[in-house]
CSV table of C-alpha atoms in Angstrom, one decimal:
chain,number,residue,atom,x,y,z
A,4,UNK,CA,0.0,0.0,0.0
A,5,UNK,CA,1.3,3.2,-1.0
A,6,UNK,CA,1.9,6.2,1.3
A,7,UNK,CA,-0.1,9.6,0.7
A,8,UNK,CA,1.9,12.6,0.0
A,9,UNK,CA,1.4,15.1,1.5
A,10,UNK,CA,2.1,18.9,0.4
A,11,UNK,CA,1.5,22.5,1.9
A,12,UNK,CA,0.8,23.7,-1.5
A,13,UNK,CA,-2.4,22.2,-1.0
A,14,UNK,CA,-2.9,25.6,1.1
A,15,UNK,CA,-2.8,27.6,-1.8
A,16,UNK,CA,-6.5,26.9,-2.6
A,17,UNK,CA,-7.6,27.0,0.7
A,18,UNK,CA,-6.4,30.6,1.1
A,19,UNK,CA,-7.4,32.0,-2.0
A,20,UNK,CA,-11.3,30.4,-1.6
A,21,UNK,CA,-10.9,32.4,1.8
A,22,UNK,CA,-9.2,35.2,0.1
A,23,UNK,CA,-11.6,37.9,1.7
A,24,UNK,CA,-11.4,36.6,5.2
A,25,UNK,CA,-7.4,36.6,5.0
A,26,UNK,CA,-7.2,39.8,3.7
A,27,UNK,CA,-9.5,41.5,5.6
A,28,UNK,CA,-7.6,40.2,9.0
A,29,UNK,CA,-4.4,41.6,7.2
A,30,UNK,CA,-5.3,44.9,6.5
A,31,UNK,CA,-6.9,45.4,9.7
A,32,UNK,CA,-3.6,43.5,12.0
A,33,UNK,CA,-1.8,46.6,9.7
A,34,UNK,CA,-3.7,49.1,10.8
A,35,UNK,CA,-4.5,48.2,14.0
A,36,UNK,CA,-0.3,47.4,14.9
A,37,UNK,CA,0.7,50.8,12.7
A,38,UNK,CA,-1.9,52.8,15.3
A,39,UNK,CA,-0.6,51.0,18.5
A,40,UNK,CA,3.2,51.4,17.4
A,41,UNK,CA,2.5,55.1,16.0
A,42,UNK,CA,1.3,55.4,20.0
A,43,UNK,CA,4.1,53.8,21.8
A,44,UNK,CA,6.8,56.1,23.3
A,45,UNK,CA,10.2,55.8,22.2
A,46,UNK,CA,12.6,54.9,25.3
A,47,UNK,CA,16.3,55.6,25.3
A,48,UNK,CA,18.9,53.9,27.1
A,49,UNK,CA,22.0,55.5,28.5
A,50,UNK,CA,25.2,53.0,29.4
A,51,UNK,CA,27.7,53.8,32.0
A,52,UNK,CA,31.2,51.5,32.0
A,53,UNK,CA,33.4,51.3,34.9
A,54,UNK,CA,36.1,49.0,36.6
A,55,UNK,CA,36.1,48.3,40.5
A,56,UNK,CA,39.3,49.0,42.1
A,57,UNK,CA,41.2,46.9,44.3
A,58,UNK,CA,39.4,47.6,48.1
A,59,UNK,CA,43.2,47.0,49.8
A,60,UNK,CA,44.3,50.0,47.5
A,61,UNK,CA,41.7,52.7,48.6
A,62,UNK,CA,42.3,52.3,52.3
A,63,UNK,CA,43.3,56.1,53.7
A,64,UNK,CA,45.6,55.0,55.8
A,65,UNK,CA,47.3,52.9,53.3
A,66,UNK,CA,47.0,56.0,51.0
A,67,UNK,CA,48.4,58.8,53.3
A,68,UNK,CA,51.1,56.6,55.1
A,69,UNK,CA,52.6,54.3,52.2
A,70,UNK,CA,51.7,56.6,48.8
A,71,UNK,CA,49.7,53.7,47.2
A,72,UNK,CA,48.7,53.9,44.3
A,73,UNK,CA,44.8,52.7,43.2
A,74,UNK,CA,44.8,49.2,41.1
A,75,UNK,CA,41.9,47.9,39.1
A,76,UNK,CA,40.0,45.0,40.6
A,77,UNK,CA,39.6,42.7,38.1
A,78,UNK,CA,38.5,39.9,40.6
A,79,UNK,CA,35.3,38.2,40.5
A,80,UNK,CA,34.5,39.2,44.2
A,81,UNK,CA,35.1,42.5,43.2
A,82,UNK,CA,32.8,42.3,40.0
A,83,UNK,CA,30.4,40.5,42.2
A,84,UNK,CA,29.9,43.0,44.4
A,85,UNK,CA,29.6,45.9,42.3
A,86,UNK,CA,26.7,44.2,40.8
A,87,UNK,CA,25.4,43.2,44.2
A,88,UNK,CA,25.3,46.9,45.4
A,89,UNK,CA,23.7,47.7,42.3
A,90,UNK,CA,20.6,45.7,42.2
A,91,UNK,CA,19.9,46.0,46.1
A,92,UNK,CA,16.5,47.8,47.2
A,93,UNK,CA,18.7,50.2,49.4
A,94,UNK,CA,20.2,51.2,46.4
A,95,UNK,CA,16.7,51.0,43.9
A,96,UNK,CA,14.8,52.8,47.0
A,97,UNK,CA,17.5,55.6,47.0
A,98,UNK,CA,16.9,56.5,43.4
A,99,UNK,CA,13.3,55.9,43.2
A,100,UNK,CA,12.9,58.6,46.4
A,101,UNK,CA,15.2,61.0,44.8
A,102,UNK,CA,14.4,60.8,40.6
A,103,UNK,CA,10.4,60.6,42.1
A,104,UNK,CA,9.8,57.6,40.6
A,105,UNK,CA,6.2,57.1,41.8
A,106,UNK,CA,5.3,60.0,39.7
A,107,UNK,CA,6.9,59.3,37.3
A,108,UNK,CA,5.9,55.8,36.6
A,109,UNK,CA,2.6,56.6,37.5
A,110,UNK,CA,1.9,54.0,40.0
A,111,UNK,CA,0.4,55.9,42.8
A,112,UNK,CA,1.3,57.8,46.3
A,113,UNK,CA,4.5,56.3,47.8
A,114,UNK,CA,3.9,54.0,51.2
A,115,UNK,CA,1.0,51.7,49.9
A,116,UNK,CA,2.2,48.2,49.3
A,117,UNK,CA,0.6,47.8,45.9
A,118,UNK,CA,2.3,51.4,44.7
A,119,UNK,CA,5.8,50.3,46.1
A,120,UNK,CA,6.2,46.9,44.6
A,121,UNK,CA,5.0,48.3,40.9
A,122,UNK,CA,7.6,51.3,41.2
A,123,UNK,CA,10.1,48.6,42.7
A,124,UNK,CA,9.4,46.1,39.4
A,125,UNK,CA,9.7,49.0,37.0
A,126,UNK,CA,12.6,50.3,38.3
A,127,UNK,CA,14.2,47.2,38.2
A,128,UNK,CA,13.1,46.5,35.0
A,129,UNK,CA,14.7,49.8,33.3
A,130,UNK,CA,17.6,49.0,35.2
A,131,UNK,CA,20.4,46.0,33.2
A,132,UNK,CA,23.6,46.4,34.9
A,133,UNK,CA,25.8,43.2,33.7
A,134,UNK,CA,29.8,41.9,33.9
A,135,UNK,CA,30.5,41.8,30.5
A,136,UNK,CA,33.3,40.2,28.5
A,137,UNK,CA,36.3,42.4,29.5
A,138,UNK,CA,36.2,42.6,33.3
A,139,UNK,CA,34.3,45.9,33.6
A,140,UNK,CA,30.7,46.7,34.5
A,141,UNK,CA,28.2,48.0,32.3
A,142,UNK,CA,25.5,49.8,33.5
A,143,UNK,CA,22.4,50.5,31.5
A,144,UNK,CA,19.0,52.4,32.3
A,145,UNK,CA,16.3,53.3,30.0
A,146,UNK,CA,13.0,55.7,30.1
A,147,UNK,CA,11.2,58.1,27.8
A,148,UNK,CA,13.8,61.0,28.5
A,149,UNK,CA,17.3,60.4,27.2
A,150,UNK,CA,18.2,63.1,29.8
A,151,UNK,CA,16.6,61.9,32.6
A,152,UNK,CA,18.4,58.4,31.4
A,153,UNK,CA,21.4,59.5,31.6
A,154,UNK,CA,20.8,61.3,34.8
A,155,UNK,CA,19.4,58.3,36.6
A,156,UNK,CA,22.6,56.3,35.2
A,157,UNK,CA,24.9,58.2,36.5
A,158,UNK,CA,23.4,58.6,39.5
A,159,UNK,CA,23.5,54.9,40.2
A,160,UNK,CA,27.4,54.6,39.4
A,161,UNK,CA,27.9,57.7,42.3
A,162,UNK,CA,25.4,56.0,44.6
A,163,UNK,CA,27.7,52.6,44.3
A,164,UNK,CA,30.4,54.2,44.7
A,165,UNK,CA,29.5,55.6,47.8
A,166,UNK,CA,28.2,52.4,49.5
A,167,UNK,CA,31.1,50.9,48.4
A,168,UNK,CA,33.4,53.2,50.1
A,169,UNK,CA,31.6,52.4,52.7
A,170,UNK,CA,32.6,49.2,53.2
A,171,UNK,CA,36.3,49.7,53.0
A,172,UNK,CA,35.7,52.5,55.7
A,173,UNK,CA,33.4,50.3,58.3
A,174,UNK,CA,34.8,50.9,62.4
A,175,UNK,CA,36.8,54.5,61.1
A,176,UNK,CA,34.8,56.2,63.3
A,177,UNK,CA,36.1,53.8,66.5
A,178,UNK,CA,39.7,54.2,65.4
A,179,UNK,CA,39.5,57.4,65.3
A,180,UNK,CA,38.3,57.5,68.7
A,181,UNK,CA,41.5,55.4,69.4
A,182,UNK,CA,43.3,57.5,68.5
A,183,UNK,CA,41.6,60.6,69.9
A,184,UNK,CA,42.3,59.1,73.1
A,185,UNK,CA,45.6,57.8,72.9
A,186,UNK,CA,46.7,61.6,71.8
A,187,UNK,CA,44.8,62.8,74.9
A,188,UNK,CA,46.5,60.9,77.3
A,189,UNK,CA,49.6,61.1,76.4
A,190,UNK,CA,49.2,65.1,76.3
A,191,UNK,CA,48.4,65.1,79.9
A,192,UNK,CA,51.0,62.3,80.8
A,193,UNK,CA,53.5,65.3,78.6
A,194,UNK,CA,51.9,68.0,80.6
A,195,UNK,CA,52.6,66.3,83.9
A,196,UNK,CA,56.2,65.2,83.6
A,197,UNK,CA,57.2,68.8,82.4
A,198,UNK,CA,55.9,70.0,85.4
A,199,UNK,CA,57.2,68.0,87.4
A,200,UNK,CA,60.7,68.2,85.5
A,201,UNK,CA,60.7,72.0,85.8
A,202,UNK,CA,59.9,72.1,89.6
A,203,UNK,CA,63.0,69.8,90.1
A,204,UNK,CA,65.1,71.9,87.8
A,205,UNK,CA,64.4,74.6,90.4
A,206,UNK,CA,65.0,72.9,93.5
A,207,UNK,CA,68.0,71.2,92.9
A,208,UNK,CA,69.4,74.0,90.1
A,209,UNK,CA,69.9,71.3,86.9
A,210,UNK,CA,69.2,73.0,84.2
A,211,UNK,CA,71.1,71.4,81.2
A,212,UNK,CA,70.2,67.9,79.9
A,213,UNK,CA,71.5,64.9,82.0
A,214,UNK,CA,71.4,62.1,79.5
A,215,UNK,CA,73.5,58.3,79.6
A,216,UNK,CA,75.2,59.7,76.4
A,217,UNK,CA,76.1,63.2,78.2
A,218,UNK,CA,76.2,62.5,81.6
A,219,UNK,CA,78.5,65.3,82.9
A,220,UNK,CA,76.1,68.2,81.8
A,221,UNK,CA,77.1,71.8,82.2
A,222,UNK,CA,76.3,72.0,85.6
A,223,UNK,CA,79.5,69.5,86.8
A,224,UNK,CA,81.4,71.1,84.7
A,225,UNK,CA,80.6,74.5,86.2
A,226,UNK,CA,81.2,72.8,89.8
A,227,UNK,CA,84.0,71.1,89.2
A,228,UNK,CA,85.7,74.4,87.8
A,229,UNK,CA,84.8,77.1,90.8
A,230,UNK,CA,85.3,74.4,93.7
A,231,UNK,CA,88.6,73.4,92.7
A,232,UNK,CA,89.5,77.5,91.5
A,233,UNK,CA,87.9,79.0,94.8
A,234,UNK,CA,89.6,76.1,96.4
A,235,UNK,CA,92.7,76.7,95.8
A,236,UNK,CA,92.3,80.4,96.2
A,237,UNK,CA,91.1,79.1,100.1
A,238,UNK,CA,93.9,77.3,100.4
A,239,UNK,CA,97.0,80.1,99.0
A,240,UNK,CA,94.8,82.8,100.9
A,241,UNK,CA,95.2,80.9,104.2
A,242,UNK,CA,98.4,80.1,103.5
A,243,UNK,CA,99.7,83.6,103.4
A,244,UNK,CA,97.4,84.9,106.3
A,245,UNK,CA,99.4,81.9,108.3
A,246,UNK,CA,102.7,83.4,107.1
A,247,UNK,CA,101.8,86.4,108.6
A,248,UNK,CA,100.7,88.2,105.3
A,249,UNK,CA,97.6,88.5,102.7
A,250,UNK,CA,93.8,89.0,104.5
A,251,UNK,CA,91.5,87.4,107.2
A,252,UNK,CA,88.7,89.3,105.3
A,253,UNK,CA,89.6,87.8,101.9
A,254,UNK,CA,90.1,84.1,103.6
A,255,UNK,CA,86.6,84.6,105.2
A,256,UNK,CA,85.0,85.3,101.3
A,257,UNK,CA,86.9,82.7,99.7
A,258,UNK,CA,85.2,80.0,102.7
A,259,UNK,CA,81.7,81.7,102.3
A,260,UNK,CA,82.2,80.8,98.3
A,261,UNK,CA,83.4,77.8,98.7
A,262,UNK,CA,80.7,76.7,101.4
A,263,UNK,CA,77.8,78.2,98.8
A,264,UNK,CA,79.2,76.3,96.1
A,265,UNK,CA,78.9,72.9,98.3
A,266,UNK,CA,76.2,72.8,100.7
A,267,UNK,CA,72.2,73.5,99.5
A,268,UNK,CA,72.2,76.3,102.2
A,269,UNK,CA,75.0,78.3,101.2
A,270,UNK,CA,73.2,80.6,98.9
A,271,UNK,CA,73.9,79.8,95.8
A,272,UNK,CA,71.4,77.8,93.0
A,273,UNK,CA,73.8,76.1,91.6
A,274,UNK,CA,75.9,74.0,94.5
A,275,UNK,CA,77.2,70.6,95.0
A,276,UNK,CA,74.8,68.9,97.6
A,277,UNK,CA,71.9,69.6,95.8
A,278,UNK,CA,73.2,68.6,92.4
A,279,UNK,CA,74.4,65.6,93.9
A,280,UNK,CA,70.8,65.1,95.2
A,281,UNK,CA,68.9,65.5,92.2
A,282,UNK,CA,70.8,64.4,89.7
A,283,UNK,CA,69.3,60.9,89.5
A,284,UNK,CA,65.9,62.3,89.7
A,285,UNK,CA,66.2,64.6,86.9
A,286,UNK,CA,68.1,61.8,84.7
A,287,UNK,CA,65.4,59.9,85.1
A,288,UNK,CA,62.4,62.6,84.8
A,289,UNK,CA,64.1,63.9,81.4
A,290,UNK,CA,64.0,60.1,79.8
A,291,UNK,CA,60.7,60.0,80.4
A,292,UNK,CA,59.7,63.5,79.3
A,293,UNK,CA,61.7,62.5,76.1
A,294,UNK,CA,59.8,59.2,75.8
A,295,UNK,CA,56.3,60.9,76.3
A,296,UNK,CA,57.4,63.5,73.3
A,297,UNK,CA,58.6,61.1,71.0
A,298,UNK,CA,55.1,58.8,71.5
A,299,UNK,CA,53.3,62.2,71.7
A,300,UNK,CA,54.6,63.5,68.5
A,301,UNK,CA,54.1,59.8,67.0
A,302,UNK,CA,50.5,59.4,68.3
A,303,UNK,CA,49.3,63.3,66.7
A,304,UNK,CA,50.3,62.4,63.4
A,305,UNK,CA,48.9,59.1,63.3
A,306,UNK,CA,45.7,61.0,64.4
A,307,UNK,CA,45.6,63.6,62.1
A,308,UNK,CA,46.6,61.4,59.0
A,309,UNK,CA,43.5,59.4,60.3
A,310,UNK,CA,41.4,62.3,60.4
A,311,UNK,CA,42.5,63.1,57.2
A,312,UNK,CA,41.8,59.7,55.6
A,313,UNK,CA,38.6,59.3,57.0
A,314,UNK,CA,37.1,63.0,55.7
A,315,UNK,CA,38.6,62.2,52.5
A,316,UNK,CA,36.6,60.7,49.9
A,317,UNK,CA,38.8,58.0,47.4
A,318,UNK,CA,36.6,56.8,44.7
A,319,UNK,CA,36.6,53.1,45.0
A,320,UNK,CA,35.8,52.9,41.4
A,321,UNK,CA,37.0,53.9,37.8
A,322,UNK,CA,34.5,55.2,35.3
A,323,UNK,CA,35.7,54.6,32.0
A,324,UNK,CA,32.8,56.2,30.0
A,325,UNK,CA,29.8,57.9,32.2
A,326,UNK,CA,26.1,57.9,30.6
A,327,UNK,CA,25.0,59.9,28.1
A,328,UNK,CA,21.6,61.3,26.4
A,329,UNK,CA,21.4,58.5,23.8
A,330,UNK,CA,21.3,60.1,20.1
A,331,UNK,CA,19.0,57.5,18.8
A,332,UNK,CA,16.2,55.3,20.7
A,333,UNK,CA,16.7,51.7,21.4
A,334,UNK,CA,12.6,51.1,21.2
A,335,UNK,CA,10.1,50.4,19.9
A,336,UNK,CA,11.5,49.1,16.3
A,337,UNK,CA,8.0,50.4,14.6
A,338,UNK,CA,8.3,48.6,11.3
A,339,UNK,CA,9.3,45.3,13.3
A,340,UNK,CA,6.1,45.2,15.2
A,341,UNK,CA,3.6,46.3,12.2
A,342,UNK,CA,5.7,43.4,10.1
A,343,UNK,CA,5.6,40.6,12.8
A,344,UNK,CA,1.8,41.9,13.5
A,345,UNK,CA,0.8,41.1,10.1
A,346,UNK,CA,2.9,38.0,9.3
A,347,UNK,CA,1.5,36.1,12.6
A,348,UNK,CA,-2.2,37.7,11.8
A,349,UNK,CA,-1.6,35.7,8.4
A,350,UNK,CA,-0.4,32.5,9.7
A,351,UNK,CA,-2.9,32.2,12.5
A,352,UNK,CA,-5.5,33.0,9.9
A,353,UNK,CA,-4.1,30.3,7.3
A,354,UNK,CA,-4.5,28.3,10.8
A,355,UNK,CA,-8.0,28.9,11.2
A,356,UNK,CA,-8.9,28.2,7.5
A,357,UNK,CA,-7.4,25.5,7.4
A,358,UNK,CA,-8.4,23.7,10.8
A,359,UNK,CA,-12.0,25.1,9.6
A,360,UNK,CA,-11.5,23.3,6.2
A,361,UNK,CA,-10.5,19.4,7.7
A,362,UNK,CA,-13.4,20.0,10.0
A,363,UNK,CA,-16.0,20.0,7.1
A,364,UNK,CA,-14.5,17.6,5.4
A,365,UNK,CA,-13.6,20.0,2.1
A,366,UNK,CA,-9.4,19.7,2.4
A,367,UNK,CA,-7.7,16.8,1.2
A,368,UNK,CA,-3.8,17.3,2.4
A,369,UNK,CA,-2.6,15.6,-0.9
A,370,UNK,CA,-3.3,18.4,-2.3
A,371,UNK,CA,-7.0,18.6,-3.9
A,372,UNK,CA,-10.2,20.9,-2.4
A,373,UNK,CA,-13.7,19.7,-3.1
A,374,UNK,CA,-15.1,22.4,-4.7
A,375,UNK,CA,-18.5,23.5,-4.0
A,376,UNK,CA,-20.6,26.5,-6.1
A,377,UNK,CA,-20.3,29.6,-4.3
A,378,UNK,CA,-20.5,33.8,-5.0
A,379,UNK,CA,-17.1,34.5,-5.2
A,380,UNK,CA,-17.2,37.5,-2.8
A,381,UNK,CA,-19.6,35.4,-0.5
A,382,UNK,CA,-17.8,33.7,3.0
A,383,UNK,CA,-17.2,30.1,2.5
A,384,UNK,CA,-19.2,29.9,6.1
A,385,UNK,CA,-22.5,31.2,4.3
């Protein structure tokens, strides 16, 4: 037994019996998609390209202390959370509240359920921002305004930005405090030794540095000098007054000299006892006051860099290209949506026909139509 053939030229007469019907459902899918595409409002999209930069690069301290330089961050993690930050609701709520989305979208007043989710799914669904195929990110965002596109673009790529800094800038505030503190301390720790150095400067009359690399300061050597000069002047002076010559009055001077430059009660500052006596305490008050200048020194400039770094504002991204008002629109394609309208008008109505045709019986698939007497601009169905 032989197969049928079978052929979809056999159509042909199908669709020109039902000519009228056909054409009519063509003419009008043209009309009716040219008016609905005529209607439609062009939207633009604006594109914004930019790398992520390495976080460990735009850390202030990092910055202001070592000189580094900001590195591209190429890394997945890095592209990952761009994107992340991007397509959060913090993010999407941000530039809803500021662009006024909810006007503009038409969805109603802001704080009903029903109005935030349709500005939420709107938003999101202007918004495209992808990895694409050379490690930077794309950012796209459409409306009806190529301005107001571009606007909301850029926008988003600052807002990122931002948040992102953020991150690499989390517990500042603390260390700053940290620091705050540390230089605080160590100011009235400064304040106190000084003091306390100074008042034993006076009582003991040191006055030039006592250090383990100098430790015969000017005041020895001053000692050392006038005790053994006004001593030996003592000793010629009483020599001659025993030999019957020189002066009792000059031998009395010379022992009231000799006695102020030795005991603390002689009358002079600068004398033997007390250096003798103080010495070890002002060695020891001067290291420290040293020690307290060199951390206090160390400690303000770690907390003004710091202040510095954390009032400073290091983009932790690089914008290659920002958004621009697009010259031409991206949609709709006009001519593709009258074309497509009338092309699937056609084939559904060939569909019909035919479907219409097997159900009474009049189509044979091999390629022959029982023919039955009709008016020629009369419906098949009649």
């Amino acid at each position: 037994m032989s197969s049928r053939s079978y052929s979809l030229l056999g159509l042909w007469p199908v669709i020109h019996r039902w000519r009228n019907l056909v054409l009519t459902a063509v003419l009008l899918a043209l009309v009716v998609s040219a008016v609905v595409a005529w209607m439609l409002p062009n939207i633009y999209r604006s594109t914004a390209v930019f790398y992520p930069t390495n976080p460990e690069t735009t850390d202030p301290d990092r910055i202001v202390k070592e000189g580094g330089r900001l590195q591209l961050g190429g890394r997945a993690e890095d592209l990952d959370r761009i994107i992340t930050i991007g397509q959060s609701q913090p993010v999407a709520q941000l530039i809803v509240k500021r662009f006024n989305l909810y006007e503009r979208y038409g969805v109603g007043e802001p704080g009903t359920e029903k109005a935030d989710q349709a500005v939420l799914d709107k938003y999101n669904n202007n918004l495209n921002i992808v990895h694409n195929d050379r490690d930077a990110i794309e950012l796209t965002f459409q409306d009806r305004d190529k301005i107001q596109a571009a606007n909301i673009a850029n926008a988003l790529v600052q807002v990122i930005d931002s948040i992102n800094q953020r991150l690499t800038l989390e517990n500042r505030g603390s260390i700053i405090s940290l620091y705050e503190n540390q230089t605080q301390f160590l100011e009235k720790q400064y304040a106190q030794v000084r003091d306390s150095l100074q008042q034993a400067r006076k009582r003991y009359g040191i006055f030039g540095s006592l250090s383990s690399e100098n430790e015969t300061g000017y005041e020895s050597r001053y000692l050392a000098k006038e005790l053994a000069e006004t001593e030996t002047e003592l000793r010629r002076a009483e020599g001659e007054l025993a030999a019957g010559g020189g002066s009792a009055a000059r031998v009395a001077g010379l022992r009231r000299a000799f006695r102020g430059l030795t005991e603390s009660d002689g009358g002079n500052v600068i004398n033997l006892e007390s250096y003798v006596a103080g010495a070890d305490l002002v060695t020891t008050l001067y290291a420290r006051f040293e020690d307290i200048q060199k951390r206090l020194i160390t400690a303000r400039a770690t907390y003004e860099d710091a202040r510095l770094a954390i009032s400073s504002e290091i983009s932790s991204i690089y914008v290659v290209q920002k958004a621009y008002p697009a010259i031409r629109k991206a949609a709709p394609v006009r001519s593709l949506i009258v074309i497509s309208s009338v092309l699937i008008t056609f084939v559904l109505s060939v569909i019909f026909i035919t479907l219409l045709e097997l159900y009474r019986g009049n189509l044979n698939l091999g390629g022959t139509v029982k023919q039955e007497p009709q008016n020629a601009f009369a419906s098949p169905l009649n």
